[in-house]
Short mmCIF file of C-alpha atoms and ligand atoms in Angstrom, two decimals:
data_model
loop_
_atom_site.label_atom_id
_atom_site.label_comp_id
_atom_site.label_asym_id
_atom_site.label_seq_id
_atom_site.Cartn_x
_atom_site.Cartn_y
_atom_site.Cartn_z
CA MET A 613 165.01 -1.33 198.76
CA PRO A 614 163.42 0.69 201.58
CA ALA A 615 159.72 1.08 200.91
CA GLU A 616 159.47 4.84 201.52
CA LEU A 617 162.22 6.50 199.57
CA ASP A 618 160.69 9.87 200.30
CA LYS A 619 161.11 9.41 204.07
CA ILE A 620 164.52 8.35 205.23
CA ARG A 621 164.64 6.47 208.52
CA ASN A 622 167.29 5.61 211.04
CA PHE A 623 168.83 2.14 210.93
CA ILE A 624 169.13 0.73 214.43
CA ASP A 625 169.56 -2.92 215.45
CA GLY A 626 168.99 -4.04 211.87
CA GLN A 627 165.65 -2.23 211.53
CA PHE A 628 164.57 0.95 209.81
CA VAL A 629 162.96 3.05 212.53
CA GLU A 630 161.37 6.45 212.97
CA PRO A 631 163.25 8.94 215.16
CA VAL A 632 162.00 8.81 218.76
CA GLY A 633 160.92 12.44 218.68
CA GLY A 634 159.06 11.93 215.39
CA ARG A 635 160.65 15.04 213.86
CA TYR A 636 161.98 15.30 210.30
CA LEU A 637 163.98 17.84 208.31
CA ASP A 638 163.52 18.64 204.64
CA ASN A 639 166.13 17.06 202.42
CA ILE A 640 166.75 19.58 199.66
CA GLU A 641 167.91 18.72 196.14
CA PRO A 642 170.58 21.39 195.49
CA ALA A 643 169.97 21.43 191.73
CA THR A 644 166.34 22.45 192.20
CA GLY A 645 166.37 24.08 195.62
CA LYS A 646 163.33 21.98 196.56
CA ALA A 647 162.77 19.32 199.22
CA TYR A 648 162.63 15.86 197.70
CA SER A 649 162.66 13.70 200.83
CA HIS A 650 162.66 13.98 204.60
CA VAL A 651 165.49 13.09 206.93
CA PRO A 652 165.06 12.22 210.62
CA ASP A 653 165.83 15.06 212.99
CA SER A 654 167.04 12.59 215.63
CA ASP A 655 168.50 13.37 219.04
CA GLY A 656 170.24 11.80 222.01
CA ARG A 657 167.42 9.30 222.54
CA ASP A 658 168.03 7.77 219.12
CA VAL A 659 171.77 7.68 219.79
CA GLU A 660 170.99 5.89 223.08
CA LEU A 661 169.05 3.20 221.19
CA ALA A 662 171.90 2.84 218.71
CA VAL A 663 174.42 2.47 221.56
CA ALA A 664 172.31 -0.30 223.12
CA ALA A 665 172.15 -2.12 219.78
CA ALA A 666 175.86 -1.66 219.06
CA GLU A 667 176.81 -2.79 222.55
CA LYS A 668 174.71 -5.94 222.25
CA ALA A 669 176.12 -6.76 218.81
CA PHE A 670 179.75 -6.24 219.84
CA ALA A 671 180.14 -9.49 221.76
CA GLY A 672 179.22 -11.60 218.74
CA TRP A 673 180.78 -9.49 215.99
CA SER A 674 184.12 -8.99 217.72
CA HIS A 675 184.45 -12.78 217.99
CA THR A 676 183.24 -13.53 214.47
CA PRO A 677 186.13 -15.15 212.59
CA THR A 678 188.00 -12.71 210.40
CA ALA A 679 187.26 -14.75 207.29
CA ASP A 680 183.51 -14.50 207.97
CA ARG A 681 183.68 -10.75 208.53
CA SER A 682 185.64 -10.46 205.32
CA ARG A 683 183.04 -12.48 203.38
CA ILE A 684 180.20 -10.25 204.55
CA LEU A 685 182.09 -7.10 203.62
CA LEU A 686 182.82 -8.52 200.17
CA ARG A 687 179.11 -9.19 199.74
CA ILE A 688 178.51 -5.53 200.51
CA VAL A 689 180.92 -4.69 197.67
CA ASP A 690 178.98 -6.91 195.25
CA LEU A 691 175.72 -5.22 196.18
CA ILE A 692 177.20 -1.72 195.85
CA GLU A 693 178.35 -2.71 192.37
CA ARG A 694 174.95 -4.18 191.55
CA ASP A 695 173.22 -0.98 192.70
CA LEU A 696 175.81 1.40 191.24
CA GLU A 697 173.38 3.26 189.03
CA LYS A 698 170.78 3.72 191.77
CA LEU A 699 173.40 4.85 194.30
CA ALA A 700 175.04 7.22 191.83
CA ARG A 701 171.71 8.84 191.01
CA ALA A 702 170.85 9.19 194.70
CA GLU A 703 174.25 10.76 195.35
CA SER A 704 173.89 13.18 192.47
CA VAL A 705 170.38 14.27 193.52
CA ASP A 706 171.43 14.60 197.16
CA THR A 707 174.64 16.57 196.57
CA GLY A 708 174.18 18.38 193.24
CA LYS A 709 177.34 16.77 191.83
CA PRO A 710 177.32 15.58 188.23
CA LEU A 711 175.89 12.09 187.90
CA SER A 712 178.95 11.14 185.86
CA LEU A 713 181.20 11.99 188.82
CA ALA A 714 179.09 10.00 191.29
CA ARG A 715 179.03 7.05 188.87
CA GLY A 716 182.70 7.23 188.00
CA LEU A 717 184.25 8.13 191.34
CA ASP A 718 182.15 8.28 194.49
CA ILE A 719 180.23 5.03 194.31
CA PRO A 720 183.03 2.85 192.87
CA ARG A 721 185.30 4.23 195.56
CA ALA A 722 182.79 3.26 198.26
CA GLY A 723 182.96 -0.30 196.90
CA SER A 724 186.77 -0.14 196.84
CA ASN A 725 186.82 0.98 200.46
CA PHE A 726 184.88 -2.10 201.56
CA ARG A 727 186.96 -4.40 199.35
CA PHE A 728 190.21 -2.93 200.62
CA PHE A 729 189.44 -3.51 204.30
CA ALA A 730 187.62 -6.81 203.70
CA THR A 731 190.85 -8.20 202.28
CA ALA A 732 193.31 -6.22 204.42
CA ILE A 733 192.11 -7.95 207.58
CA LEU A 734 193.07 -11.30 206.05
CA HIS A 735 196.70 -10.23 205.83
CA THR A 736 197.53 -8.52 209.11
CA GLU A 737 200.60 -9.56 211.06
CA SER A 738 201.17 -9.74 214.80
CA GLU A 739 204.39 -8.48 216.28
CA ALA A 740 206.48 -10.47 218.75
CA HIS A 741 209.49 -9.17 220.67
CA ILE A 742 211.89 -11.44 222.45
CA THR A 743 213.52 -9.77 225.46
CA ASP A 744 216.89 -11.57 225.57
CA GLY A 745 216.63 -14.48 227.96
CA VAL A 746 213.93 -12.81 230.04
CA ALA A 747 210.55 -12.86 228.27
CA PHE A 748 208.49 -13.15 225.12
CA ASN A 749 206.19 -10.25 224.22
CA TYR A 750 203.47 -10.41 221.66
CA THR A 751 200.93 -7.78 220.68
CA LEU A 752 197.22 -8.42 220.49
CA ARG A 753 195.25 -5.95 218.39
CA GLN A 754 191.68 -6.09 219.59
CA PRO A 755 188.58 -4.23 218.40
CA ARG A 756 187.87 -1.25 220.63
CA GLY A 757 184.10 -1.45 221.00
CA ILE A 758 181.65 1.06 219.59
CA ALA A 759 182.97 3.53 217.03
CA GLY A 760 181.25 6.85 216.31
CA LEU A 761 181.67 7.84 212.66
CA ILE A 762 180.73 11.35 211.57
CA SER A 763 181.04 12.56 207.99
CA PRO A 764 180.43 15.66 205.83
CA TRP A 765 178.33 16.27 202.72
CA ASN A 766 180.84 16.64 199.93
CA LEU A 767 181.66 12.96 199.26
CA PRO A 768 178.96 11.33 201.38
CA LEU A 769 179.23 7.61 200.66
CA TYR A 770 182.91 7.70 199.74
CA LEU A 771 183.88 9.23 203.10
CA LEU A 772 181.40 7.36 205.29
CA SER A 773 182.41 3.99 203.82
CA TRP A 774 186.07 4.96 204.40
CA LYS A 775 185.19 4.90 208.11
CA ILE A 776 182.54 2.17 208.30
CA ALA A 777 184.61 -0.39 206.38
CA PRO A 778 187.74 -0.39 208.61
CA ALA A 779 185.70 0.02 211.80
CA ILE A 780 183.54 -3.05 211.28
CA ALA A 781 186.23 -5.05 209.44
CA CYS A 782 188.31 -4.88 212.63
CA GLY A 783 185.40 -6.23 214.69
CA ASN A 784 184.02 -3.01 216.15
CA THR A 785 180.40 -2.07 215.97
CA ALA A 786 179.52 1.36 214.66
CA ILE A 787 177.17 4.30 214.93
CA ALA A 788 177.42 6.43 211.83
CA LYS A 789 176.04 9.91 211.31
CA PRO A 790 176.07 11.19 207.74
CA SER A 791 175.64 14.88 207.07
CA GLU A 792 172.02 15.95 207.42
CA LEU A 793 172.43 17.64 204.02
CA THR A 794 173.25 14.42 202.15
CA PRO A 795 171.77 11.39 203.93
CA MET A 796 170.39 9.34 201.04
CA THR A 797 173.29 7.05 200.10
CA ALA A 798 173.93 6.14 203.74
CA TYR A 799 170.27 5.15 203.94
CA LEU A 800 170.59 2.95 200.85
CA LEU A 801 173.80 1.44 202.21
CA CYS A 802 171.91 0.19 205.28
CA GLU A 803 169.61 -1.87 203.11
CA ILE A 804 172.65 -3.26 201.30
CA CYS A 805 174.29 -4.20 204.61
CA ARG A 806 171.14 -5.97 205.71
CA GLU A 807 170.91 -7.89 202.43
CA ALA A 808 174.61 -8.79 202.69
CA GLY A 809 173.96 -10.48 206.03
CA LEU A 810 175.67 -7.99 208.32
CA PRO A 811 174.37 -8.97 211.77
CA LYS A 812 171.95 -6.52 213.32
CA GLY A 813 173.47 -3.83 215.48
CA VAL A 814 176.91 -3.98 213.84
CA LEU A 815 176.17 -0.86 211.80
CA ASN A 816 173.67 1.67 213.08
CA VAL A 817 172.95 4.92 211.26
CA VAL A 818 171.39 7.83 213.13
CA HIS A 819 170.39 10.78 210.96
CA GLY A 820 170.12 14.37 212.13
CA THR A 821 172.01 17.55 212.82
CA GLY A 822 175.47 17.94 214.30
CA PRO A 823 174.39 19.66 217.50
CA ASN A 824 171.66 17.05 218.17
CA VAL A 825 173.14 13.77 216.94
CA GLY A 826 176.84 14.38 216.30
CA ALA A 827 177.33 15.97 219.71
CA ALA A 828 175.39 13.14 221.42
CA ILE A 829 177.74 10.63 219.76
CA THR A 830 180.94 12.42 220.75
CA ALA A 831 179.66 12.93 224.32
CA HIS A 832 178.52 9.35 224.89
CA SER A 833 180.68 7.55 227.40
CA LYS A 834 180.22 4.16 225.72
CA ILE A 835 181.49 5.35 222.33
CA GLY A 836 185.23 5.29 222.89
CA THR A 837 186.42 5.80 219.33
CA ILE A 838 185.49 8.80 217.21
CA SER A 839 186.39 9.22 213.56
CA PHE A 840 185.32 12.63 212.32
CA THR A 841 185.61 14.31 208.93
CA GLY A 842 184.34 17.84 208.51
CA GLY A 843 185.24 21.47 209.07
CA THR A 844 188.01 22.67 211.42
CA VAL A 845 185.62 24.64 213.64
CA THR A 846 183.45 21.56 214.17
CA GLY A 847 186.55 19.41 214.63
CA ARG A 848 187.56 21.62 217.54
CA LYS A 849 184.17 21.03 219.21
CA VAL A 850 184.55 17.30 218.67
CA ALA A 851 188.02 17.37 220.23
CA GLU A 852 186.73 19.35 223.22
CA SER A 853 183.90 16.91 223.76
CA CYS A 854 186.14 13.83 223.52
CA ALA A 855 189.17 15.06 225.48
CA PRO A 856 187.78 14.73 229.02
CA MET A 857 186.93 11.07 228.33
CA PHE A 858 190.31 10.41 226.64
CA LYS A 859 188.59 9.00 223.59
CA LYS A 860 190.64 7.85 220.65
CA VAL A 861 189.95 10.49 218.02
CA SER A 862 190.77 10.96 214.38
CA LEU A 863 190.01 14.37 212.87
CA GLU A 864 190.10 14.97 209.11
CA LEU A 865 189.45 18.68 208.70
CA GLY A 866 189.57 21.56 206.26
CA GLY A 867 192.17 22.62 203.73
CA LYS A 868 193.46 25.56 201.73
CA ASN A 869 195.73 23.62 199.48
CA PRO A 870 198.58 25.09 197.44
CA ASN A 871 198.99 24.04 193.82
CA ILE A 872 202.44 25.06 192.59
CA VAL A 873 203.34 25.30 188.91
CA PHE A 874 207.00 25.78 188.04
CA ALA A 875 208.11 27.15 184.66
CA ASP A 876 209.82 23.82 183.90
CA ALA A 877 206.54 21.88 184.21
CA ASP A 878 204.73 20.28 181.31
CA GLN A 879 202.34 23.21 181.03
CA ASP A 880 199.54 21.32 179.28
CA ALA A 881 199.56 18.67 182.00
CA ALA A 882 199.73 21.35 184.70
CA ILE A 883 196.74 23.18 183.25
CA ALA A 884 194.68 20.01 182.82
CA GLY A 885 195.56 18.82 186.34
CA SER A 886 194.94 22.23 187.86
CA LEU A 887 191.55 22.43 186.19
CA ARG A 888 190.53 19.21 187.95
CA SER A 889 192.06 20.16 191.27
CA SER A 890 190.34 23.55 191.16
CA PHE A 891 186.84 22.62 190.11
CA ALA A 892 186.18 18.91 190.70
CA ASN A 893 182.83 18.56 192.48
CA GLN A 894 182.43 22.35 192.12
CA GLY A 895 185.58 22.82 194.21
CA GLN A 896 183.94 21.03 197.12
CA VAL A 897 186.70 18.50 197.75
CA CYS A 898 188.82 19.06 200.84
CA LEU A 899 191.86 18.34 198.65
CA CYS A 900 191.09 20.91 195.96
CA GLY A 901 194.03 23.17 195.15
CA SER A 902 192.37 26.51 195.79
CA ARG A 903 195.61 28.52 195.93
CA VAL A 904 197.42 28.26 192.61
CA PHE A 905 200.98 29.62 192.47
CA VAL A 906 202.64 29.98 189.06
CA GLU A 907 206.26 30.91 188.34
CA ARG A 908 206.32 34.42 186.95
CA SER A 909 207.92 33.60 183.58
CA VAL A 910 204.94 31.44 182.59
CA TYR A 911 202.29 33.18 184.71
CA LYS A 912 200.54 35.15 181.96
CA ASP A 913 200.38 32.20 179.56
CA PHE A 914 199.15 29.94 182.31
CA VAL A 915 196.38 32.32 183.39
CA ASP A 916 195.25 32.86 179.79
CA HIS A 917 195.09 29.16 178.96
CA PHE A 918 193.65 28.15 182.29
CA VAL A 919 190.86 30.72 182.06
CA GLU A 920 190.11 29.63 178.51
CA LYS A 921 189.82 25.96 179.55
CA ALA A 922 187.82 26.77 182.69
CA SER A 923 185.37 28.83 180.65
CA GLN A 924 184.65 25.72 178.59
CA LEU A 925 183.47 23.70 181.62
CA ARG A 926 179.78 23.00 181.10
CA LEU A 927 177.69 24.08 184.05
CA GLY A 928 174.37 22.28 184.02
CA ASP A 929 171.76 19.98 185.46
CA PRO A 930 173.75 17.38 187.40
CA LEU A 931 171.63 14.60 185.96
CA GLU A 932 172.53 15.46 182.35
CA ALA A 933 175.39 13.52 180.80
CA THR A 934 177.04 16.61 179.32
CA THR A 935 177.42 18.41 182.65
CA ASP A 936 180.92 19.02 184.05
CA GLN A 937 179.88 21.35 186.88
CA GLY A 938 176.75 20.76 188.95
CA ALA A 939 175.18 22.60 191.87
CA ILE A 940 176.61 23.84 195.17
CA VAL A 941 175.33 21.68 198.02
CA SER A 942 173.14 24.23 199.83
CA LYS A 943 171.95 27.81 199.92
CA THR A 944 174.21 28.42 202.93
CA GLN A 945 177.25 27.18 201.03
CA LEU A 946 176.31 29.22 197.96
CA ASP A 947 176.03 32.33 200.13
CA LYS A 948 179.45 31.58 201.60
CA VAL A 949 180.96 31.36 198.11
CA LYS A 950 179.35 34.66 197.13
CA PHE A 951 180.61 36.28 200.32
CA TYR A 952 184.21 35.33 199.51
CA VAL A 953 183.96 36.51 195.90
CA ASP A 954 182.74 39.91 197.14
CA LEU A 955 185.51 39.94 199.72
CA ALA A 956 188.09 39.16 197.03
CA GLN A 957 187.08 42.31 195.18
CA GLN A 958 187.27 44.36 198.38
CA GLU A 959 190.73 42.92 198.99
CA GLY A 960 191.90 44.13 195.57
CA GLY A 961 191.45 41.01 193.46
CA THR A 962 190.47 40.90 189.81
CA ILE A 963 187.84 38.42 188.66
CA ALA A 964 189.46 36.80 185.64
CA LEU A 965 186.56 34.39 185.16
CA GLY A 966 183.10 33.78 186.62
CA GLY A 967 182.26 35.53 189.86
CA SER A 968 178.50 35.03 189.76
CA SER A 969 175.65 32.58 189.46
CA PRO A 970 174.77 31.67 185.87
CA GLU A 971 171.51 32.42 184.12
CA ALA A 972 168.90 29.72 184.75
CA ILE A 973 170.24 26.28 183.81
CA ASN A 974 166.95 24.76 182.67
CA GLU A 975 163.33 24.72 183.78
CA ARG A 976 163.95 22.04 186.45
CA CYS A 977 166.96 23.83 187.92
CA GLN A 978 165.77 27.42 187.93
CA SER A 979 165.87 27.67 191.75
CA GLY A 980 169.04 25.58 192.14
CA TYR A 981 172.26 26.66 193.82
CA PHE A 982 174.69 27.20 190.95
CA PHE A 983 177.89 29.25 190.74
CA SER A 984 180.25 29.60 187.78
CA PRO A 985 183.86 28.46 188.00
CA THR A 986 185.69 31.52 189.27
CA VAL A 987 189.32 32.58 188.91
CA ILE A 988 190.70 35.52 190.90
CA THR A 989 194.07 37.15 190.30
CA GLY A 990 195.99 40.01 191.86
CA LEU A 991 195.38 39.17 195.52
CA PRO A 992 198.08 39.37 198.20
CA VAL A 993 199.04 35.97 199.60
CA SER A 994 198.17 37.07 203.11
CA CYS A 995 194.59 38.24 202.45
CA ARG A 996 191.56 36.45 203.89
CA VAL A 997 190.49 34.95 200.57
CA ASN A 998 193.92 33.33 200.33
CA ARG A 999 193.89 32.13 203.93
CA GLU A 1000 190.37 30.88 204.63
CA GLU A 1001 188.69 27.80 203.23
CA ILE A 1002 185.94 28.73 200.75
CA PHE A 1003 185.01 25.20 199.65
CA GLY A 1004 183.51 26.13 196.31
CA PRO A 1005 184.46 26.73 192.65
CA VAL A 1006 186.71 29.69 193.46
CA ILE A 1007 190.49 29.74 193.12
CA THR A 1008 193.18 32.37 193.23
CA ILE A 1009 196.26 32.48 191.00
CA THR A 1010 199.40 34.24 192.25
CA PRO A 1011 202.84 34.61 190.61
CA PHE A 1012 206.12 33.73 192.34
CA ASP A 1013 209.80 34.23 191.51
CA ASN A 1014 211.67 31.34 193.09
CA GLU A 1015 211.43 28.09 195.02
CA ASP A 1016 212.04 29.52 198.48
CA GLU A 1017 209.41 32.18 197.98
CA VAL A 1018 206.71 29.77 196.88
CA ILE A 1019 207.46 27.30 199.67
CA GLY A 1020 207.00 30.21 202.06
CA TYR A 1021 203.66 31.04 200.44
CA ALA A 1022 202.53 27.41 200.53
CA ASN A 1023 203.36 26.99 204.20
CA ASP A 1024 202.06 30.37 205.33
CA ASN A 1025 198.62 29.01 206.13
CA GLU A 1026 196.98 27.42 209.14
CA TYR A 1027 195.90 24.42 207.07
CA GLY A 1028 198.15 21.58 205.92
CA LEU A 1029 196.08 18.99 204.14
CA ALA A 1030 197.45 18.47 200.63
CA SER A 1031 199.49 20.15 197.89
CA SER A 1032 200.41 19.66 194.26
CA VAL A 1033 203.73 20.47 192.61
CA TRP A 1034 204.16 20.60 188.84
CA THR A 1035 207.77 20.35 187.63
CA GLN A 1036 209.90 18.21 185.29
CA ASN A 1037 212.92 18.66 187.54
CA LEU A 1038 213.25 15.54 189.67
CA ASN A 1039 215.54 17.08 192.26
CA ARG A 1040 213.24 20.03 192.69
CA ALA A 1041 210.24 17.74 193.07
CA HIS A 1042 211.86 15.90 195.98
CA ARG A 1043 213.23 19.07 197.53
CA VAL A 1044 209.91 20.90 197.48
CA ALA A 1045 207.89 17.86 198.60
CA GLU A 1046 210.12 17.51 201.64
CA ARG A 1047 209.67 21.15 202.66
CA ILE A 1048 205.91 21.57 202.22
CA HIS A 1049 203.87 21.15 205.38
CA THR A 1050 200.97 19.06 204.09
CA GLY A 1051 199.93 15.46 204.75
CA THR A 1052 200.01 14.64 201.03
CA VAL A 1053 202.17 16.12 198.28
CA TRP A 1054 201.18 15.20 194.73
CA VAL A 1055 203.88 15.69 192.10
CA ASN A 1056 202.59 16.09 188.54
CA CYS A 1057 199.19 14.72 189.54
CA TRP A 1058 196.23 15.32 191.81
CA LEU A 1059 193.88 13.03 193.74
CA VAL A 1060 195.74 9.89 192.82
CA ARG A 1061 194.77 7.69 195.75
CA ASP A 1062 196.34 4.42 196.82
CA LEU A 1063 194.25 3.20 199.75
CA ARG A 1064 197.35 1.81 201.49
CA VAL A 1065 199.02 5.17 202.06
CA PRO A 1066 198.47 7.29 205.18
CA PHE A 1067 195.89 9.98 204.52
CA GLY A 1068 195.32 13.09 206.60
CA GLY A 1069 196.37 16.60 207.37
CA MET A 1070 198.90 18.61 209.35
CA LYS A 1071 198.28 21.72 211.45
CA GLN A 1072 194.59 22.76 211.50
CA SER A 1073 193.75 20.16 208.85
CA GLY A 1074 193.54 17.45 211.43
CA VAL A 1075 194.97 14.92 213.80
CA GLY A 1076 195.61 11.31 212.95
CA ARG A 1077 195.78 9.47 209.65
CA GLU A 1078 193.32 7.28 207.81
CA GLY A 1079 194.03 4.63 205.21
CA GLY A 1080 195.69 1.24 205.15
CA ASP A 1081 197.53 0.18 208.28
CA GLU A 1082 196.80 3.54 209.92
CA ALA A 1083 193.08 2.76 209.92
CA LEU A 1084 193.56 -0.81 211.09
CA ARG A 1085 195.64 0.51 213.97
CA PHE A 1086 193.19 3.28 214.76
CA PHE A 1087 190.23 0.93 215.08
CA THR A 1088 192.08 -1.62 217.23
CA GLU A 1089 193.64 -1.47 220.66
CA PRO A 1090 197.17 -2.84 220.95
CA LYS A 1091 197.73 -4.96 224.02
CA ASN A 1092 201.14 -6.30 224.96
CA VAL A 1093 201.29 -9.74 226.53
CA CYS A 1094 204.60 -10.34 228.29
CA ILE A 1095 205.45 -13.94 229.23
CA ALA A 1096 208.43 -14.60 231.40
CA LYS A 1097 210.82 -17.23 230.12
P1 LIG B 2209 180.82 20.27 209.20
O1 LIG B 2209 181.97 20.32 210.12
O2 LIG B 2209 179.82 21.35 209.22
O3 LIG B 2209 179.99 18.92 209.41
C1 LIG B 2209 180.60 17.64 209.35
C2 LIG B 2209 179.75 16.67 210.12
O4 LIG B 2209 179.81 17.01 211.50
C3 LIG B 2209 178.28 16.68 209.74
O5 LIG B 2209 177.77 15.36 209.79
C4 LIG B 2209 177.66 17.54 210.84
O6 LIG B 2209 176.30 17.28 211.05
C5 LIG B 2209 178.50 17.12 212.03
N1 LIG B 2209 178.53 18.06 213.14
C6 LIG B 2209 178.26 19.38 213.14
N2 LIG B 2209 178.39 19.90 214.39
C7 LIG B 2209 178.77 18.88 215.19
C8 LIG B 2209 179.08 18.77 216.57
N3 LIG B 2209 179.02 19.82 217.39
N4 LIG B 2209 179.46 17.58 217.06
C9 LIG B 2209 179.56 16.50 216.25
N5 LIG B 2209 179.26 16.54 214.92
C10 LIG B 2209 178.88 17.71 214.41
O7 LIG B 2209 181.45 20.11 207.75
P2 LIG B 2209 180.70 20.10 206.37
O8 LIG B 2209 180.28 21.48 206.03
O9 LIG B 2209 179.70 19.00 206.36
O10 LIG B 2209 181.88 19.63 205.40
C11 LIG B 2209 182.80 20.51 204.82
C12 LIG B 2209 184.11 20.49 205.57
O11 LIG B 2209 184.63 19.17 205.63
C13 LIG B 2209 185.18 21.30 204.89
O12 LIG B 2209 185.87 22.04 205.84
C14 LIG B 2209 186.09 20.26 204.27
O13 LIG B 2209 187.41 20.66 204.07
C15 LIG B 2209 185.99 19.17 205.29
N6 LIG B 2209 186.40 17.90 204.71
C16 LIG B 2209 187.59 17.36 205.12
C17 LIG B 2209 188.02 16.16 204.56
C18 LIG B 2209 189.33 15.54 204.97
O14 LIG B 2209 189.55 14.39 204.67
N7 LIG B 2209 190.21 16.27 205.63
C19 LIG B 2209 187.22 15.50 203.64
C20 LIG B 2209 186.02 16.08 203.26
C21 LIG B 2209 185.60 17.28 203.82
#
């Protein structure tokens, strides 16, 4: 493993290197509020070095036989599995999420991402089109060159590996920038890639802030492919930077997802599922169902039972096995959550549960960024709290009277990432799913992910789709070869 775990370094051309400017940022552990390592505060000069390395590596990697690329990626999977405990702990310390969640979801999923694309590239098909008696056409799908991969803090390794794996599996080289708030697992992944035999320069990781590093990546003329996951406001800046160069861009952005519970649903399942979709990772999953709509005839019962179950979630030190709810990622994010809870009260809402930071968790966590699971009722659908993404453990619950009304509520939002529908009526399930404007509709479940399906958002939740064939197509350039008969 890297010798200095307290000082993260960039990974460029197969080497761990200091940032050119020699500057570092504090890397804060959210559960304690204290710096526990330092992350490079890199800039355009470091991106320039990464581009040179990625450019040099492209010639060899793009011509490496698919089977060899696949073998290296599968070795990465083995090493992620070998280091699962270490990676999970790093992820938990870095993000504040419960260790059990990092161990059970984030890190295994990072391994699955590499396995999925390592094997997918062995099974791709090429299209051929015969133009009557005139010509044969076939389509080459070639790697595009250097891919810039920018990710957020909420699921750091899970989301970054979801980009790195397809990009390099297809024969591109990559420059990745994890969030400056949660850089540790990306750092550990670099060592894994090196040990797995990934040739130098194929994956480069440049740490630092969005304005310094992210913007240098999106503005670089030699990085023609940009895959970005993060907030909608940042996504707009990325789009503006890429548009004049006609870069190929995928944007996975924010969400304000509706979670609809009909009276005919299995109420126990709906409550259990809604509890997860509301508060998983302290509500810091882009797919969390932060707007819960419940049919009026079961509304009171639902609220009572939901609040009772939510009050039983154990908020605690993320590293303790009994913890269900850990820390919020940063002071800034905690302040944002508090702002919206205050706003909810100004907008006429009632706090049915939570609404504040808990008493000190334990000695170690007394300065950590914690907030209790919070349920707000009585808000109009059109208010700011119901329209804007909070990205924390705060949900609203609103009654509705019929299907048309709730579909109107669900769609009356600038976001369109995901939704959940709870009903036992099969016809209704299909009908509602068809009419909701979100990239994913879960019926009687939440966060069930098959890596083959297209993943992404509508409206302000993004442009493009990740996952399966969509990712393989995104990271390759189709070229038609037309041969006259
Ligand atoms: P963010 O937009 O602040 O940052 C995301 C990344 O972009 C970070 O690495 C950041 O350093 C970088 N960045 C910032 N400014 C940049 C710029 N000008 N140019 C290039 N890069 C820049 O988002 P965040 O706060 O880290 O993450 C939370 C957001 O991410 C939420 O809105 C959430 O919904 C969204 N998200 C979306 C998905 C999805 O799949 N749709 C998944 C996870 C998170």
